[in-house]
mmCIF file of C-alpha atoms in Angstrom:
data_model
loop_
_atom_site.group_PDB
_atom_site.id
_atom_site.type_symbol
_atom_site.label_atom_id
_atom_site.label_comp_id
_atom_site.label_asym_id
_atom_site.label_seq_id
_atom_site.Cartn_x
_atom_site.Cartn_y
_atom_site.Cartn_z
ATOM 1 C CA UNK A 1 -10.289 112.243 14.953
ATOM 2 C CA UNK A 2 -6.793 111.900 14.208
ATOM 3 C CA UNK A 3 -4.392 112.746 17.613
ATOM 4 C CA UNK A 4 -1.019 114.150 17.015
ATOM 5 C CA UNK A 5 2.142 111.733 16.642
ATOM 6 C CA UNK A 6 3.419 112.909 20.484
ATOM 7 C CA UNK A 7 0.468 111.405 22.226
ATOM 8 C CA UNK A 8 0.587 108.052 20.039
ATOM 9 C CA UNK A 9 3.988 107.772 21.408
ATOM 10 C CA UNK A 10 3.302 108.638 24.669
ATOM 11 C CA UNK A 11 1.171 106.382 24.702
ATOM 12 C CA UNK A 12 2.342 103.229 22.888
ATOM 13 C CA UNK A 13 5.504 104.079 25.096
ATOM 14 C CA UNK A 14 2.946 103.316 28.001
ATOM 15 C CA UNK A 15 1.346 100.634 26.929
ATOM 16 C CA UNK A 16 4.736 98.719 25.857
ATOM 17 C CA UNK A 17 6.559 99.832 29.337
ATOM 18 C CA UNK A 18 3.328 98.560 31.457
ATOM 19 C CA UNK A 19 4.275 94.776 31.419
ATOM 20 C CA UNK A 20 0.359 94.148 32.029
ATOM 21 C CA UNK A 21 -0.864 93.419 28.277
ATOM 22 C CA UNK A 22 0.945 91.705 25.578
ATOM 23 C CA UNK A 23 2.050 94.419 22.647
ATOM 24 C CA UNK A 24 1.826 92.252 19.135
ATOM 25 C CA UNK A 25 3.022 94.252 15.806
ATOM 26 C CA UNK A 26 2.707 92.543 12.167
ATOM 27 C CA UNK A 27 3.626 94.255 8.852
ATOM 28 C CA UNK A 28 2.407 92.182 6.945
ATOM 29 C CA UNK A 29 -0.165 92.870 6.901
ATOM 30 C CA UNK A 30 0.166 96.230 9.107
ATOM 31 C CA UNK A 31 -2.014 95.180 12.788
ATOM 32 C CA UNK A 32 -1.324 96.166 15.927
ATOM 33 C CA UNK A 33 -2.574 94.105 18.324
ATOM 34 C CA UNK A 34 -3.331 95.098 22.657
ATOM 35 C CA UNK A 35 -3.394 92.008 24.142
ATOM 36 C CA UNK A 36 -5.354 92.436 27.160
ATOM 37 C CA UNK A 37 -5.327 90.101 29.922
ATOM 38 C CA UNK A 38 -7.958 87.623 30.741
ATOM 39 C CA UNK A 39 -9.964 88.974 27.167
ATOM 40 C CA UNK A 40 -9.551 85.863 24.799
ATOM 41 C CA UNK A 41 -6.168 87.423 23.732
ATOM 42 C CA UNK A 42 -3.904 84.293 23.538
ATOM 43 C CA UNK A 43 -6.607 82.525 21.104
ATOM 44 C CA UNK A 44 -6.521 86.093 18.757
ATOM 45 C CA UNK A 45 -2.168 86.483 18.957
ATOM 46 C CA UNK A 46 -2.454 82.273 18.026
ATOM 47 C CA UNK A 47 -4.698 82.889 14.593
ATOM 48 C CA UNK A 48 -2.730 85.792 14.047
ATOM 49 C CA UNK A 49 0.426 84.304 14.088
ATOM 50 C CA UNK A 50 -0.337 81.405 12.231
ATOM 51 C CA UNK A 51 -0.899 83.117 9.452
ATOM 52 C CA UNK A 52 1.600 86.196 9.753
ATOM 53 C CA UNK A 53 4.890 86.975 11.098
ATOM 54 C CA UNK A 54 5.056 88.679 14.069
ATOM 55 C CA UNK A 55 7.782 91.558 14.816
ATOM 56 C CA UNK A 56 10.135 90.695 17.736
ATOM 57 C CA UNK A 57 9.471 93.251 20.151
ATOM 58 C CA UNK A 58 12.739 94.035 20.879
ATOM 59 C CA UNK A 59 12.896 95.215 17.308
ATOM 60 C CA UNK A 60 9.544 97.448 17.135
ATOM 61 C CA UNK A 61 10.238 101.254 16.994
ATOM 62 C CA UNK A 62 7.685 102.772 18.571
ATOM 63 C CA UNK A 63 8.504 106.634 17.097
ATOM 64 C CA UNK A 64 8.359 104.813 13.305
ATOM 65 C CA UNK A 65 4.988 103.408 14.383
ATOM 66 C CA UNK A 66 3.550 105.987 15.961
ATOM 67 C CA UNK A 67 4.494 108.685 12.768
ATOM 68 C CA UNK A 68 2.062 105.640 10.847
ATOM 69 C CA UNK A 69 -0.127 104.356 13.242
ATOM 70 C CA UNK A 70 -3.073 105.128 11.319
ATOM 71 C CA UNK A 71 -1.853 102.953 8.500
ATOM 72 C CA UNK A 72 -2.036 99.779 10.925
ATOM 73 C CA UNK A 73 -5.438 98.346 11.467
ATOM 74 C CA UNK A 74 -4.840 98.649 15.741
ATOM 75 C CA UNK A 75 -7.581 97.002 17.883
ATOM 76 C CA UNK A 76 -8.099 95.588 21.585
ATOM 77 C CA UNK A 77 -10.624 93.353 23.468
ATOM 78 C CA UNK A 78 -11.879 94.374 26.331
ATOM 79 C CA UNK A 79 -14.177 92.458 29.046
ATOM 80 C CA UNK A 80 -16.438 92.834 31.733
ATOM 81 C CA UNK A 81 -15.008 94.471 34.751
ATOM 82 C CA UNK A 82 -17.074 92.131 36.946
ATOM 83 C CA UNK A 83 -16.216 88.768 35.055
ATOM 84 C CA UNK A 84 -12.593 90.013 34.105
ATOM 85 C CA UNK A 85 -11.567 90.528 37.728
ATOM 86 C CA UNK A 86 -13.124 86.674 38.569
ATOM 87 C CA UNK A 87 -11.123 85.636 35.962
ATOM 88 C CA UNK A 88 -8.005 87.078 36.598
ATOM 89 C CA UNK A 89 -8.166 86.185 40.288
ATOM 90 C CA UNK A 90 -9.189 82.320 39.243
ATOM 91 C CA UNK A 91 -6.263 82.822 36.986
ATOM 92 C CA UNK A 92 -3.417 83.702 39.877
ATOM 93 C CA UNK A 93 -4.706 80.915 42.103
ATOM 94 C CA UNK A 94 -4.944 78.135 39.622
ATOM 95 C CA UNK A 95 -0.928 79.425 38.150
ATOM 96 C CA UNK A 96 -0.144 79.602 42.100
ATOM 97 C CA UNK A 97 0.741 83.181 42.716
ATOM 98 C CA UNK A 98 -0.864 83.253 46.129
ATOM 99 C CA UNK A 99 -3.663 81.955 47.961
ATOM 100 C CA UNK A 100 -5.535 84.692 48.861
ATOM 101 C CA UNK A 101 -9.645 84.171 49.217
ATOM 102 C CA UNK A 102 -11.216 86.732 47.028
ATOM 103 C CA UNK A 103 -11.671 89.317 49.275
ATOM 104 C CA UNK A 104 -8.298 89.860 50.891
ATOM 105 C CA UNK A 105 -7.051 89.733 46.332
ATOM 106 C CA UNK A 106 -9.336 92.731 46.234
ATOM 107 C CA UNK A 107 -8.172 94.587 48.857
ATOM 108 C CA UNK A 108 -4.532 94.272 47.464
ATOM 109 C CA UNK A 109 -5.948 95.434 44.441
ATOM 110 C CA UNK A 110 -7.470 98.308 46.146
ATOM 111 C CA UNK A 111 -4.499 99.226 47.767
ATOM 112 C CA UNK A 112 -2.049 99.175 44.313
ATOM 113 C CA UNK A 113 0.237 96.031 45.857
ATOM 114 C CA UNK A 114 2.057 93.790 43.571
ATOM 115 C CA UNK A 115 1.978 89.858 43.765
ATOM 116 C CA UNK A 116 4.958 88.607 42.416
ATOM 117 C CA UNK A 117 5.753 84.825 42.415
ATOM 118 C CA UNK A 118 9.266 82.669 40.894
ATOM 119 C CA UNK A 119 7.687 82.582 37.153
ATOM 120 C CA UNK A 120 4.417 85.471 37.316
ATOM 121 C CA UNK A 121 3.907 89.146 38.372
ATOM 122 C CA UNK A 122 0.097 90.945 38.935
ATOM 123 C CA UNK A 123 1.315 94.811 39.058
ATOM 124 C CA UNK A 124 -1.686 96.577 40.453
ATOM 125 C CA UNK A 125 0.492 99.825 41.477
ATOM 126 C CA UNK A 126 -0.391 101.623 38.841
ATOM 127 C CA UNK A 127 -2.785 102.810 36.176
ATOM 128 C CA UNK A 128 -1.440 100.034 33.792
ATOM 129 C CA UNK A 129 -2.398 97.008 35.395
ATOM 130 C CA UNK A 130 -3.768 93.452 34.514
ATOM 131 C CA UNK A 131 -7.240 94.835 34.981
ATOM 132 C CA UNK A 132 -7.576 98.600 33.840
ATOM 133 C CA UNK A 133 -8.699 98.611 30.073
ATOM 134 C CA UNK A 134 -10.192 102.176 29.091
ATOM 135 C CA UNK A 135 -6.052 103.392 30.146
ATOM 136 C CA UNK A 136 -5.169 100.839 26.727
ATOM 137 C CA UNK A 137 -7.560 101.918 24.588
ATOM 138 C CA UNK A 138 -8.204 105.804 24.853
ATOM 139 C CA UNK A 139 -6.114 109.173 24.903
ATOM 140 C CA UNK A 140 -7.337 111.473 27.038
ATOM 141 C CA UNK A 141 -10.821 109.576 27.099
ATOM 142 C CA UNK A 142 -10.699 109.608 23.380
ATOM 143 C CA UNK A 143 -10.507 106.440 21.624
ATOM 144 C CA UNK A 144 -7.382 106.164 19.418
ATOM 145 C CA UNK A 145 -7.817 102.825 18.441
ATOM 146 C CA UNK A 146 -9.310 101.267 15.073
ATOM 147 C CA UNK A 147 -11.530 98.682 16.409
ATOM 148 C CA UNK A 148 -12.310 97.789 20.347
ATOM 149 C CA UNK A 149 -14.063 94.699 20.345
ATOM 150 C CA UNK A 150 -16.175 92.601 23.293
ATOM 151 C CA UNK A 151 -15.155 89.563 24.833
ATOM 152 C CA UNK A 152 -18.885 88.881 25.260
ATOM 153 C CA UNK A 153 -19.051 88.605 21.340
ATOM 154 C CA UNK A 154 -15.733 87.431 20.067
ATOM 155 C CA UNK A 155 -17.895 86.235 17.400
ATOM 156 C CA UNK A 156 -18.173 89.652 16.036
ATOM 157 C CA UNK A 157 -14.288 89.995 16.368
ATOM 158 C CA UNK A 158 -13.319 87.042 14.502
ATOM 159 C CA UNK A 159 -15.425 87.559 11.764
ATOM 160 C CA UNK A 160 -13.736 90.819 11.356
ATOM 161 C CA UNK A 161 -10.582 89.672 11.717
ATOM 162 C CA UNK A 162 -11.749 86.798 9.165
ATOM 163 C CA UNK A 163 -13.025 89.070 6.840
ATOM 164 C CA UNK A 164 -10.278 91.726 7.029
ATOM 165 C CA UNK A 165 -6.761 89.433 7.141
ATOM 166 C CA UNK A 166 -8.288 85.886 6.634
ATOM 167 C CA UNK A 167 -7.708 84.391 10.111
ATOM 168 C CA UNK A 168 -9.996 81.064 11.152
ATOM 169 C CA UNK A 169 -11.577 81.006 14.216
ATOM 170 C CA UNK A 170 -10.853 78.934 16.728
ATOM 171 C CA UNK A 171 -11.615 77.841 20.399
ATOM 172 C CA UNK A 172 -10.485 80.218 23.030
ATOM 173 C CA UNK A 173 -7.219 79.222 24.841
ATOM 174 C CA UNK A 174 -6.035 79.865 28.231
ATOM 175 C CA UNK A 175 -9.513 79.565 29.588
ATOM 176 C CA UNK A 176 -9.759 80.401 33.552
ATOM 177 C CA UNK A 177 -9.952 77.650 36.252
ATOM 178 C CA UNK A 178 -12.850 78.609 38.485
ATOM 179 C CA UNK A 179 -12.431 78.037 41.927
ATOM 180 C CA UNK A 180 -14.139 81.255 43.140
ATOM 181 C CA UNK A 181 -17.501 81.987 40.535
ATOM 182 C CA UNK A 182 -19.358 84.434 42.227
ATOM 183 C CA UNK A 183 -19.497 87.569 43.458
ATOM 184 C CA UNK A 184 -21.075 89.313 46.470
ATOM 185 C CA UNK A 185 -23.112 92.278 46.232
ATOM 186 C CA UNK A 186 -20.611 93.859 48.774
ATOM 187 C CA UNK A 187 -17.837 92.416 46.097
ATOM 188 C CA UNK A 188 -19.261 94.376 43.419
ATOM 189 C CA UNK A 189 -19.649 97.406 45.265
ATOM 190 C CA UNK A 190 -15.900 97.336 45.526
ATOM 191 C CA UNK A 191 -14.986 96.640 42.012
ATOM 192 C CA UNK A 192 -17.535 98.952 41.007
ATOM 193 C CA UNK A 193 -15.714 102.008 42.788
ATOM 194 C CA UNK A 194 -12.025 100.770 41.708
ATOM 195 C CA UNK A 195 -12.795 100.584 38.267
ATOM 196 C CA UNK A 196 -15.667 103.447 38.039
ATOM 197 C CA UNK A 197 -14.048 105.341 34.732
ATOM 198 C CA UNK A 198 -13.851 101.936 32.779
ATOM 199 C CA UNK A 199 -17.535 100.725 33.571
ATOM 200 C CA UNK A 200 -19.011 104.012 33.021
ATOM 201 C CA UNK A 201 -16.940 104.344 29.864
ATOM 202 C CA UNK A 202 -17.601 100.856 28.341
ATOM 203 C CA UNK A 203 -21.207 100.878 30.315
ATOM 204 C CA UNK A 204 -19.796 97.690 31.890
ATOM 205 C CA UNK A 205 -22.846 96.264 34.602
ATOM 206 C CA UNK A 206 -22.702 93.205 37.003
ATOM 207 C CA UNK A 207 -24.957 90.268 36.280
ATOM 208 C CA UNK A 208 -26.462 87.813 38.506
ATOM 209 C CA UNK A 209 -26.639 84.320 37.786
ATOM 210 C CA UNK A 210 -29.729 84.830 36.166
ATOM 211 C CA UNK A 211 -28.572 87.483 33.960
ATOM 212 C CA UNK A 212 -30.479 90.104 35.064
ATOM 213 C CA UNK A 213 -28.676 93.467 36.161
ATOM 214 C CA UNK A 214 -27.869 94.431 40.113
ATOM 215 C CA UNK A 215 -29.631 97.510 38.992
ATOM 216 C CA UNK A 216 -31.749 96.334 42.266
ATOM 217 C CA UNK A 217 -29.231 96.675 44.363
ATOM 218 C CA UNK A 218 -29.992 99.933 45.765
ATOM 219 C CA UNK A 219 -26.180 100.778 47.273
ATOM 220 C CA UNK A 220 -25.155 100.239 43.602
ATOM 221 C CA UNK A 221 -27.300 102.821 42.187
ATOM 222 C CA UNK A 222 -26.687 105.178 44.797
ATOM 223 C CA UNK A 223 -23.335 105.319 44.038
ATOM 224 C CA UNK A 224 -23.768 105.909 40.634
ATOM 225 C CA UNK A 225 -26.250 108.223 41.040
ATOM 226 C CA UNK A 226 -23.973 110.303 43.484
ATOM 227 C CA UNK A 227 -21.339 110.109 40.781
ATOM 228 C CA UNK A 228 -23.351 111.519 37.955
ATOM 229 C CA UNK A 229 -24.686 114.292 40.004
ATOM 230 C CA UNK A 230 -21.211 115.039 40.975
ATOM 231 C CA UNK A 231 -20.004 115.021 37.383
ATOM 232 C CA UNK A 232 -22.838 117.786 36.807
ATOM 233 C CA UNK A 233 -21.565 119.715 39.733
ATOM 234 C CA UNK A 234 -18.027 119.816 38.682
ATOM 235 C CA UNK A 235 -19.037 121.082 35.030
ATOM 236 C CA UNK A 236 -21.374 123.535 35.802
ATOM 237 C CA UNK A 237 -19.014 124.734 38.691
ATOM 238 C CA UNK A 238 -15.964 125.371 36.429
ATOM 239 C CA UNK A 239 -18.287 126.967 33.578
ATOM 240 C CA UNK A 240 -19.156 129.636 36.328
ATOM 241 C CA UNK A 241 -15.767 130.082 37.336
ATOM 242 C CA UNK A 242 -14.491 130.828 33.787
ATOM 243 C CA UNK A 243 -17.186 133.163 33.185
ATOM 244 C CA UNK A 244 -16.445 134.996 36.758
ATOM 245 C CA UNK A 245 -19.546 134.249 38.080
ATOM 246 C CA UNK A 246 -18.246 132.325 40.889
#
């Protein structure tokens, strides 16, 4: 479905403004890149700017690119909630933005704080933060991008980039320091409310060391489970109200 030129710019004008994901343009060939952060983003922008020039952002005009957006092959990475906020907390210790244990990060993330240090900035004040993704990605819940890919199979990403534009693959850079690898069950419960639109949307789910779901964890489902019924609730309650028989 193709979405009108006003809401590509409203967005794009978003999503460059946010200062929480890197915004990459080529024209040669046309890509548009979301780099999203803590998603194997810095190893994609490095193949893709060996092997094309890359606009200087200062010089991208966003009205020009959103009247042809659909020209430029536009894609994203996106990663799971649960490992994505490990890594981006690992990430602020080890580049010593604060040292905050896990739980007191999460509750600045919970209440939209920023952590700002001399040389690095985590905005978590608003919807466009360092660990929102669907917000990138989607209009109105719609997808408006050409390709969203998985940082749990980059393999599938580079061989599309391979086979579309001819980039190598190569190891992934920036990889995370872990001081901090796991998470509680309360933990999850947490991240699991905060970020409730994105894992239902991407069906993101927490994994134990073993791999195997929390889908035991019986506070986990409830919540869900109270969510979905909820959902129903609010549907079926305005359908009655439009048809006046509320």
């Amino acid at each position: 479905m193709s979405l009108k030129k006003k809401h590509i710019l409203n967005k794009l004008l978003d999503i460059y403004n946010s200062n929480a994901c890197g915004f990459h343009l080529y024209e040669e060939p046309k890509i548009i890149f979301i780099h999203l952060s803590k998603c194997g983003g810095t190893s994609i922008h490095k193949v893709l700017s060996e092997s094309y020039r890359e606009t200087d952002r200062n010089k991208i005009n966003l009205e020009k690119l959103a009247e042809d957006f659909y020209n430029y092959f536009s894609f994203a990475v996106v990663r799971n909630i649960y490992s994505k906020a490990l890594s981006q907390y690992n990430h602020e210790v080890y580049q010593k933005m604060h040292s905050y244990d896990f739980d007191a990060w999460l509750k600045i993330v919970s209440e939209n704080k920023v952590i700002e240090c001399p040389n690095c900035r985590s905005d978590y004040s608003n919807a466009y933060n360092e660990l929102s993704q669907k917000i990138f990605t989607t209009i109105d819940g719609i997808n408006f991008l050409t390709y969203v890919g998985r940082f749990e199979n980059m393999k599938q990403t580079f061989s599309l980039l391979n086979k579309k534009f001819n980039v190598k693959k190569i190891p992934l850079a920036n990889p995370s320091f872990y001081s901090y690898k796991r998470l509680s069950n309360n933990q999850i419960f947490i991240i699991s409310k905060l970020f409730q639109s994105d894992i239902e949307y991407f069906k993101f789910y927490p994994i134990k060391e073993n791999q195997k779901p929390f889908t035991q964890n019986l506070r986990i489902r409830m919540f869900f489970l109270k969510s979905y019924f909820y959902n129903i609730y609010k549907k079926v309650k305005n359908s009655l109200t439009k048809s006046g028989l509320n």
